[in-house]
CSV table of C-alpha atoms and ligand atoms in Angstrom, one decimal:
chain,number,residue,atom,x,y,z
Z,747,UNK,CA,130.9,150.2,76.8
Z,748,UNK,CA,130.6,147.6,79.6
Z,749,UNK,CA,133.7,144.6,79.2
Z,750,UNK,CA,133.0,141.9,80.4
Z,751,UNK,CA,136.7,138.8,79.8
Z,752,UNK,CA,135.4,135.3,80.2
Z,753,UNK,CA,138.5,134.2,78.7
Z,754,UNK,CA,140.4,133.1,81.5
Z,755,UNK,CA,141.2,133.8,85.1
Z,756,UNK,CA,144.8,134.9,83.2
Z,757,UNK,CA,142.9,138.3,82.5
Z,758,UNK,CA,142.8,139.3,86.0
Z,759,UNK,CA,144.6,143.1,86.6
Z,760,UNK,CA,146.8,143.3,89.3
Z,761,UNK,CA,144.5,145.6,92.5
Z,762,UNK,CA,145.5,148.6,94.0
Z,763,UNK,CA,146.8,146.8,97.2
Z,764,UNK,CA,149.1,144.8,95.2
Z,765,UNK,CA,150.2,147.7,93.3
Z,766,UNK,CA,151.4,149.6,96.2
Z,767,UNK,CA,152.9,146.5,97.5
Z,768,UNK,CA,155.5,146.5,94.7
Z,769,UNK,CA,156.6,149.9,94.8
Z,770,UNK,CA,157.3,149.2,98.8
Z,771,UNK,CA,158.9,145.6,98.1
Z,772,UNK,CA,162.5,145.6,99.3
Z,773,UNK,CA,164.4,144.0,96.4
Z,774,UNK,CA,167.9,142.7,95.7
Z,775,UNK,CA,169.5,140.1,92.9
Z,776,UNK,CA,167.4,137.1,93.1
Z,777,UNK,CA,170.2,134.8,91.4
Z,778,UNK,CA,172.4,135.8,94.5
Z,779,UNK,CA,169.3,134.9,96.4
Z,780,UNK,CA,169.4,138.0,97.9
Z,781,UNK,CA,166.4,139.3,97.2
Z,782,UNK,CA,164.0,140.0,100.2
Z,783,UNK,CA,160.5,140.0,98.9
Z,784,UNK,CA,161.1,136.9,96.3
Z,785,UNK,CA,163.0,134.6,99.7
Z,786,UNK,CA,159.8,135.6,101.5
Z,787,UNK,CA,157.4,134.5,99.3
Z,788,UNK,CA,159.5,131.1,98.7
Z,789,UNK,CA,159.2,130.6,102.7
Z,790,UNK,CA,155.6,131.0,103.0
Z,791,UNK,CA,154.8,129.1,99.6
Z,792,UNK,CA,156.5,126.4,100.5
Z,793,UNK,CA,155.0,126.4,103.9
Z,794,UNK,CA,151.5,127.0,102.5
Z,795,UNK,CA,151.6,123.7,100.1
Z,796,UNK,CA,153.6,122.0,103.2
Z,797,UNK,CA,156.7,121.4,101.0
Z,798,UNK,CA,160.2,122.1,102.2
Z,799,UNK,CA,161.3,124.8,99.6
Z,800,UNK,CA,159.8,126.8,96.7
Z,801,UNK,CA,161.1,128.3,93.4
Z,802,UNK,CA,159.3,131.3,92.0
Z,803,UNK,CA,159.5,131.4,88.5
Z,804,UNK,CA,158.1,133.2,85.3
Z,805,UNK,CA,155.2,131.0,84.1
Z,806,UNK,CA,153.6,128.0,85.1
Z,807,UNK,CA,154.8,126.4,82.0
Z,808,UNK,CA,158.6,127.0,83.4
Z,809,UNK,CA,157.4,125.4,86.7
Z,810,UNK,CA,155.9,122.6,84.7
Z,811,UNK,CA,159.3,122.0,82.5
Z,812,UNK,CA,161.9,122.5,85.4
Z,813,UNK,CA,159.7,119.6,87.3
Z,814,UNK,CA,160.2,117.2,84.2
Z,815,UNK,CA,163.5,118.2,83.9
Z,816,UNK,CA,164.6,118.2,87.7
Z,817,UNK,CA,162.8,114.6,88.7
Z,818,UNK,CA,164.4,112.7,85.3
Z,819,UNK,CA,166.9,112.5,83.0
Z,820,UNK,CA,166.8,112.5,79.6
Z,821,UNK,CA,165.2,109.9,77.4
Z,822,UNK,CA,163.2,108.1,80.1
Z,823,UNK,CA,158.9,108.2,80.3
Z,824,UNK,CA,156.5,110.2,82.0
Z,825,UNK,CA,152.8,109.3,82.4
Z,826,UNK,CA,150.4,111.4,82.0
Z,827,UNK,CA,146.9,112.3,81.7
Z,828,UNK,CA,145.5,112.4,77.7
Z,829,UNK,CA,144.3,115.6,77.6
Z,830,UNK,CA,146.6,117.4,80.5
Z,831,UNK,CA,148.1,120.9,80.1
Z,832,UNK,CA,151.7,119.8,80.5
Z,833,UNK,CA,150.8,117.4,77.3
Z,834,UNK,CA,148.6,119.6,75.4
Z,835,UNK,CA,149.8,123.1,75.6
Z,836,UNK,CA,153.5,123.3,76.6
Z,837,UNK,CA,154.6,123.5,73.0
Z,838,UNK,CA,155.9,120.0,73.5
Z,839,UNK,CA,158.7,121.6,75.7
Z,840,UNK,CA,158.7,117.5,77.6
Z,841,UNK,CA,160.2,116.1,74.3
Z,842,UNK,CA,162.0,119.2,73.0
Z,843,UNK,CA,163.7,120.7,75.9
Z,844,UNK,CA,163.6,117.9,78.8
Z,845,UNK,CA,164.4,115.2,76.3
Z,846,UNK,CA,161.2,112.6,77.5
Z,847,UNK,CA,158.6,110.8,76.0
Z,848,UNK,CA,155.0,111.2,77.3
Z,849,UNK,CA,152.9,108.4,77.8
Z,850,UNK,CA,149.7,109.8,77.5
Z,851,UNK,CA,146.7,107.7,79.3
Z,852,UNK,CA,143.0,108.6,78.6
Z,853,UNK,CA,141.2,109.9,81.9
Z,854,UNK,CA,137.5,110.5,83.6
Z,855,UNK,CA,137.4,114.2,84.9
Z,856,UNK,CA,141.0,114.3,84.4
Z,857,UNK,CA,142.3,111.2,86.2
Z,858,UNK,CA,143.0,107.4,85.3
Z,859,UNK,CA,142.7,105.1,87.4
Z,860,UNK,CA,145.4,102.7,89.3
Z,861,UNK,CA,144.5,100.2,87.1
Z,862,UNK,CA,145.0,102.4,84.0
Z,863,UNK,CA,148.7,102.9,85.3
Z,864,UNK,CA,149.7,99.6,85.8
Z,865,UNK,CA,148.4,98.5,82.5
Z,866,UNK,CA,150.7,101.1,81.1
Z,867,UNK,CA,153.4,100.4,83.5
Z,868,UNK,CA,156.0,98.3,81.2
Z,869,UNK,CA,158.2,95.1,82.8
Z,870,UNK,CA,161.8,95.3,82.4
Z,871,UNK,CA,163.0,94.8,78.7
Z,872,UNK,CA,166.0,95.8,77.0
Z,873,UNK,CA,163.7,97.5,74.5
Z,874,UNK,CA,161.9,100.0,76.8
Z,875,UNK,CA,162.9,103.4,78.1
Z,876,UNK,CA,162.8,104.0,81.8
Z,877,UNK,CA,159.7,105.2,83.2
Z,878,UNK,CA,159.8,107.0,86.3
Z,879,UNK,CA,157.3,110.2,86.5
Z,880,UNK,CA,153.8,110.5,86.7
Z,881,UNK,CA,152.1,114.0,86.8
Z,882,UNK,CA,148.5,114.7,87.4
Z,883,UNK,CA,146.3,118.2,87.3
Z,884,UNK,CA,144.2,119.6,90.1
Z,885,UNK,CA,141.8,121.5,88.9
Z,886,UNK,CA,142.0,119.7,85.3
Z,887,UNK,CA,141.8,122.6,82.9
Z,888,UNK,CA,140.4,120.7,79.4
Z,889,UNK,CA,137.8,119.4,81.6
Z,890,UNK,CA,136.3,123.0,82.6
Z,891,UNK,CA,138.1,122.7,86.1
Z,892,UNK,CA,136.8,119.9,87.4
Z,893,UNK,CA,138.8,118.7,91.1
Z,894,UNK,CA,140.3,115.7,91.0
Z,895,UNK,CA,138.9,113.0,93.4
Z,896,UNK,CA,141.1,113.0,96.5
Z,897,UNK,CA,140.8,109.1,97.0
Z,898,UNK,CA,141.6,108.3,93.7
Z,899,UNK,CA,144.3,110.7,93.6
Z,900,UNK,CA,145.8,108.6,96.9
Z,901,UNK,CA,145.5,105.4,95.7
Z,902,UNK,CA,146.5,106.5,92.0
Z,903,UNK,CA,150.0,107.8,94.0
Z,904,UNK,CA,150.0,104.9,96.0
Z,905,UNK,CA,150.2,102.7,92.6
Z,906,UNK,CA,153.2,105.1,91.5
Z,907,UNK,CA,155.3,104.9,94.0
Z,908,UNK,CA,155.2,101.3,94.5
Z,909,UNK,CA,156.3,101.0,90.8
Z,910,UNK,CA,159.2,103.0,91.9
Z,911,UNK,CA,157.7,106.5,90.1
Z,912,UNK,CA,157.8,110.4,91.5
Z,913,UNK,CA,155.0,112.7,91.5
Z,914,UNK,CA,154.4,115.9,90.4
Z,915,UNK,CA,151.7,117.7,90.3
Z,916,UNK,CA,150.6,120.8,87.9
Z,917,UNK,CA,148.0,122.3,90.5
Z,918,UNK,CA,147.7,125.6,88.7
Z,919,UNK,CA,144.5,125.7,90.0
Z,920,UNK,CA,145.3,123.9,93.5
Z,921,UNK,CA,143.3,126.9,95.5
Z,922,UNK,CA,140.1,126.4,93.6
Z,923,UNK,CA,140.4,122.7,93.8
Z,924,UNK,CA,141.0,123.6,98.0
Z,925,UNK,CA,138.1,125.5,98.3
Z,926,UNK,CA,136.3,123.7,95.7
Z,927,UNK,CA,136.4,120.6,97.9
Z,928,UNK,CA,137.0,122.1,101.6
Z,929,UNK,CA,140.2,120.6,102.0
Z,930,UNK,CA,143.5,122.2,103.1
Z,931,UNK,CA,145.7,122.8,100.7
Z,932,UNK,CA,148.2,120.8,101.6
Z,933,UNK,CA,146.1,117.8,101.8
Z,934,UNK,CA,145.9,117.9,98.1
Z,935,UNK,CA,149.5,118.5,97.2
Z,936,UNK,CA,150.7,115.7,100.1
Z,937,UNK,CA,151.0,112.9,97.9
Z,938,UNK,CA,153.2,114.6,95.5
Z,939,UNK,CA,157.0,115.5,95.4
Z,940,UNK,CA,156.4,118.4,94.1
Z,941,UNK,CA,153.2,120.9,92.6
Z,942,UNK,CA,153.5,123.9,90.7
Z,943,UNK,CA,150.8,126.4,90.6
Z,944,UNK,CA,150.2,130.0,89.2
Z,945,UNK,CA,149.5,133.0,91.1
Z,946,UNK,CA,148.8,134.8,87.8
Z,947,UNK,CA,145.5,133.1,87.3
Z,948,UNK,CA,142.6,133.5,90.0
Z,949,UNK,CA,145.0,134.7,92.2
Z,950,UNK,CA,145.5,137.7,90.1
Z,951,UNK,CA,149.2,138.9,90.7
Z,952,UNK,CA,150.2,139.9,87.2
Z,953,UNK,CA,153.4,137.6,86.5
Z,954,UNK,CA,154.5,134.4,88.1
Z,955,UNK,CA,154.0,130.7,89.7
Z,956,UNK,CA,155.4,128.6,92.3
Z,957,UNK,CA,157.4,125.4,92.1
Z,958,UNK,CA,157.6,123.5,95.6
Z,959,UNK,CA,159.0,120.0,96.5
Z,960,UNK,CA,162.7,119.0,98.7
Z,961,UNK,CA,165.3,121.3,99.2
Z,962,UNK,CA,167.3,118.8,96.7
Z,963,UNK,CA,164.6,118.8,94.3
Z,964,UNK,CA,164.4,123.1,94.1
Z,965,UNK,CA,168.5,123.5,94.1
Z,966,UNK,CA,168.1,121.2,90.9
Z,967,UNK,CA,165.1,123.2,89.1
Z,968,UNK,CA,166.7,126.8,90.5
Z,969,UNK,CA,169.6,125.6,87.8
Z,970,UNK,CA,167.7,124.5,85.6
Z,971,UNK,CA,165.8,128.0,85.6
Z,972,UNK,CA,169.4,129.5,85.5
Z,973,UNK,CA,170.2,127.6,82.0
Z,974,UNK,CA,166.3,128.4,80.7
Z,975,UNK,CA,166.9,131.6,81.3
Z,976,UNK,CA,165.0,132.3,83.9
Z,977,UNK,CA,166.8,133.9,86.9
Z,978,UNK,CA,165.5,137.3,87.6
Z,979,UNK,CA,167.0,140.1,89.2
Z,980,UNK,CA,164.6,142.4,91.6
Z,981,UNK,CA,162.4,139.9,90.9
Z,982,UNK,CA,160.7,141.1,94.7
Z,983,UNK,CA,158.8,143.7,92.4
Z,984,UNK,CA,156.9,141.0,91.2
Z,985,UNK,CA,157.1,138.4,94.4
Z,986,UNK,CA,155.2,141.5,96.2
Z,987,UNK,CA,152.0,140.8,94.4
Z,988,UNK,CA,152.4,137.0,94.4
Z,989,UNK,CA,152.4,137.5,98.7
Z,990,UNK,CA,149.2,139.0,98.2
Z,991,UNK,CA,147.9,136.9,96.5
Z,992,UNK,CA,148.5,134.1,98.5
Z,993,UNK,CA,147.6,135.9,101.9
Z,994,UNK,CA,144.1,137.6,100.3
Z,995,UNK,CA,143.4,136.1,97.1
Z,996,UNK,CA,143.3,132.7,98.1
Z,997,UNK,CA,140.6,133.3,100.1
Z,998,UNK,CA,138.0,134.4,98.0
Z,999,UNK,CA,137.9,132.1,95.2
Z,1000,UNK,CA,134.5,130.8,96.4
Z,1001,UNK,CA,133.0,134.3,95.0
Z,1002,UNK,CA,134.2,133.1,91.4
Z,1003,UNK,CA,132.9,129.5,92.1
Z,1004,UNK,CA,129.4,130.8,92.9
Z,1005,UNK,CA,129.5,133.0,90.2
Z,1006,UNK,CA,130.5,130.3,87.5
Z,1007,UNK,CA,127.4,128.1,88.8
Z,1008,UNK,CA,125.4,130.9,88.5
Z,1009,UNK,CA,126.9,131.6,85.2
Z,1010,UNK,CA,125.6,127.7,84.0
Z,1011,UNK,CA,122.6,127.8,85.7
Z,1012,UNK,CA,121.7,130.7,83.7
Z,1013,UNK,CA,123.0,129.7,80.2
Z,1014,UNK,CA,121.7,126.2,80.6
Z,1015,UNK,CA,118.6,127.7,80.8
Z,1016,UNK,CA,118.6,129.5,77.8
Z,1017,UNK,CA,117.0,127.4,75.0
Z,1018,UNK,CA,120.2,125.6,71.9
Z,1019,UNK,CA,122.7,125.9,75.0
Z,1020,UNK,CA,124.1,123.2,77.6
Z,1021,UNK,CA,126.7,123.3,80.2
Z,1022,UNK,CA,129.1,120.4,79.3
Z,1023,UNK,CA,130.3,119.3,82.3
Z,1024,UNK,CA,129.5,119.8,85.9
Z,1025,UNK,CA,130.8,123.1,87.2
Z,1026,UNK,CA,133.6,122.3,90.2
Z,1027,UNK,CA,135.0,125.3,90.6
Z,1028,UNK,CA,135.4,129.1,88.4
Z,1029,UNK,CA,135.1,127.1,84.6
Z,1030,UNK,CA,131.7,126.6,82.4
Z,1031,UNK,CA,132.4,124.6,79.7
Z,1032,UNK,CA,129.3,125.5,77.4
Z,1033,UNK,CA,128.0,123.4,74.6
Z,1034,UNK,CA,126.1,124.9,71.5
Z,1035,UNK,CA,123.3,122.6,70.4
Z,1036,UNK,CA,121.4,123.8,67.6
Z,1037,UNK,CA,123.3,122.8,64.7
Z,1038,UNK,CA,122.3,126.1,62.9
Z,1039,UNK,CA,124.4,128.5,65.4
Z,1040,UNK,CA,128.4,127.7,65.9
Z,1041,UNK,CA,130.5,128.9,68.7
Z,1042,UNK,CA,132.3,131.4,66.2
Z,1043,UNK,CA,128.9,133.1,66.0
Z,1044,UNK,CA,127.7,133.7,69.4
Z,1045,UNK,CA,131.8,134.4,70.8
Z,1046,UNK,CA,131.2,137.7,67.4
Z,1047,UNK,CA,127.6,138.4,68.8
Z,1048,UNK,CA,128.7,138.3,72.1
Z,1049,UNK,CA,131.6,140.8,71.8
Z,1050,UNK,CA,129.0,143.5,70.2
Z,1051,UNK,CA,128.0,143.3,73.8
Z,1052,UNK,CA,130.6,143.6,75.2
Z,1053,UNK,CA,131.4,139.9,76.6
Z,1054,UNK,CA,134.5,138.7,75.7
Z,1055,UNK,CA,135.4,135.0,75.0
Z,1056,UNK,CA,136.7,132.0,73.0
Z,1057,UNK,CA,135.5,129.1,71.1
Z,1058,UNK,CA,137.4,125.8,71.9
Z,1059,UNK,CA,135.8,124.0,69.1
Z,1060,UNK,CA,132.9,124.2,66.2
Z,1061,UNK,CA,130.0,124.6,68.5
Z,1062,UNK,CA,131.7,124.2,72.1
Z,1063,UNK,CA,132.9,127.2,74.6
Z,1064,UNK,CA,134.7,127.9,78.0
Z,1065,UNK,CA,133.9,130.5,80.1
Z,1066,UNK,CA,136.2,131.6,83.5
Z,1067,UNK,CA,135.0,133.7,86.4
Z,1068,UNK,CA,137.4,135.8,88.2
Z,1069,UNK,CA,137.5,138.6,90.6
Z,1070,UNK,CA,136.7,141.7,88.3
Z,1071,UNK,CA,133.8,139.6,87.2
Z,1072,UNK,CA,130.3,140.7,89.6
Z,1073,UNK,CA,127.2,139.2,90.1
Z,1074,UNK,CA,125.9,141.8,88.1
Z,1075,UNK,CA,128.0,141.1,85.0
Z,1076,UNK,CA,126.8,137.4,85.1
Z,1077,UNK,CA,123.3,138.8,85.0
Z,1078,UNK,CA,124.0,141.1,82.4
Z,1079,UNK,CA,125.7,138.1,80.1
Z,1080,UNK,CA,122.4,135.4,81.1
Z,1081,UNK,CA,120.6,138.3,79.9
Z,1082,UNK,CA,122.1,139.5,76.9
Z,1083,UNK,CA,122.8,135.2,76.0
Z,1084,UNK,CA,119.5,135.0,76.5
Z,1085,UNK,CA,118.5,138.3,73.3
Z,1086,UNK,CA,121.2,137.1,71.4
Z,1087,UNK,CA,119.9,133.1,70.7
Z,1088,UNK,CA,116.2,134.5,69.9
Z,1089,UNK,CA,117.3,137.3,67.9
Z,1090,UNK,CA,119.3,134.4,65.7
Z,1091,UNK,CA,117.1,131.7,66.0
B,378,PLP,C1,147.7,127.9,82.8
B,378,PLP,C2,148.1,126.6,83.1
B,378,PLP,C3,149.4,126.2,83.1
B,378,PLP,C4,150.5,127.1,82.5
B,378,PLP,O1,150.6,128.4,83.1
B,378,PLP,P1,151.2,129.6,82.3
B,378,PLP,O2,151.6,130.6,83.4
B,378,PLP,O3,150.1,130.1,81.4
B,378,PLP,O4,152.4,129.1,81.6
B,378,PLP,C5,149.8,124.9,83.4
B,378,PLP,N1,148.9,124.0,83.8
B,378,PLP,C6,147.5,124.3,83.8
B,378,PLP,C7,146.6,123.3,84.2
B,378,PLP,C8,147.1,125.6,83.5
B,378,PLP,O5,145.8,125.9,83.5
């Protein structure tokens, strides 16, 4: 039977180019940093988000965590956005492992505005913990992968650093946000000390992220990944496919932003459904909206056919593109969407 994972972009199978480029990786002990394939991949991530020096590392949580931990110390406040990955679903590794408190502020699209952030922005008291890091997320994931406004990003940075705050920012998406927008990479990462993002996602290497910022800033997170536990050893087995993905994948992602419009303009028109928000890049947030029919329902009736995917609440659902999803699989899902609601209504 056809199978057809909306689930996420995380679903992606390493291709045959990439496979081949493991078993060829040169490799040596990357906690000696002697390890070919993982120093080259460093070089040209770092280059590629215009940073000075990159960290590979297991997961884009890690990458998320070692930025908390290497830009603070323990027990001061980081601002972020309400409903941001690094606040939402990092098993509160912020408070539990880097020791901060998050100040959570309630965003449009994924972003607050300057004037959000100095309302939250406390005077000097004796009472008050030191606030001193503010992280954003390009393309914001709860709000189906929508890219961040560049200007307001700017002048949202611009606030921060006058208040005396770094930046980080979780760009696990930062290519789709690139293309999304038509805007070098680099330009989007530029007012940031540092950005993290996942080549395990779209980009489809099977393990690993990127952390970039300062040489100073990635001596402190490479021992910080030491103490989590996370300094590999031939880790160029794994660096191989993360090259490719930033030389080849990165430069289709428009495919899987075509294909996700195509996706909502399809469902949308199939009568009890409607595409939450406005599709940016490879995320369709779809919304259930006869009261009779839950998300639960269709995700079961949907998986008879083959189509794989998950309900993020009672009647709402999200749906990824990716590159082993074709144009004729969308058709196929508008299609059988379009059986399923008649047959149950
Ligand atoms: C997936 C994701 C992460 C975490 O990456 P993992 O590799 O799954 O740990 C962080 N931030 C955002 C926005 C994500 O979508």
């Amino acid at each position: 039977m056809r199978k057809i994972d909306l689930r996420s972009d995380t679903v992606t199978q390493p291709t045959e180019r990439m496979r081949e480029l493991m078993r060829q990786a040169p490799v040596g002990d990357d906690v000696y940093q002697e390890d070919p394939t993982v120093n080259k991949l460093e070089a040209e991530a770092a280059a590629l988000v215009g940073k000075e020096a990159a960290l590979f590392v297991s997961s884009g949580t890690m990458g998320n965590l070692l930025a908390l931990m290497s830009h603070t110390q323990p027990g001061e406040e980081v601002i972020l956005e309400a409903d941001s990955h690094i606040y939402c679903y990092e098993v509160g590794g912020i408070s539990r492992i880097a020791g901060l408190i998050p100040r959570p502020i309630t965003g449009l699209g994924g972003i607050f505005t300057s004037k959000q952030l100095k309302q939250a922005l406390r005077p000097e008291n004796i009472h008050y913990p030191r606030t001193t890091l503010l992280c954003l997320e390009n393309t914001h994931n709860r709000s189906g992968g929508q890219v961040l406004p560049q200007d307001q990003v700017v002048e949202l940075a611009e606030a921060a650093r006058n208040a005396g705050l770094k930046l980080h920012l979780d760009g696990a998406r930062i290519f789709n946000a690139a293309v999304a927008s038509n805007t070098p990479v680099q330009i989007l990462t530029a007012p940031f000390d540092s950005v993290m993002f996942c080549l395990s996602k779209g980009l489809a290497a099977p393990v690993g992220s990127i952390l970039a910022g300062s040489t100073n800033f990635i001596a402190r997170a490479r021992k910080f990944r030491k103490m989590l536990g996370g300094g590999m050893r031939q880790a160029g087995i794994l660096a191989a496919a993360g090259l490719e993905s930033l030389d080849v994948m990165t430069k289709r992602l428009a495919e899987d932003h075509r294909r996700a419009e195509r996706l909502a303009e399809g469902l949308s028109a199939v009568p009890g459904l409607k595409v939450a928000n406005p599709v940016h890049t490879n995320i369709v947030m779809l919304d259930i909206t006869c009261p009779e029919l839950t998300a639960a329902c269709l995700v079961s009736a949907w998986a008879e056919a083959g189509i794989i995917t998950a309900a993020n609440s009672k009647y709402g659902m999200r749906l990824v593109t990716h590159y082993q999803i074709t144009d004729e699989d969308v058709e196929y899902v508008i299609e059988a969407t379009r059986t399923i609601i008649q047959q149950m209504s």
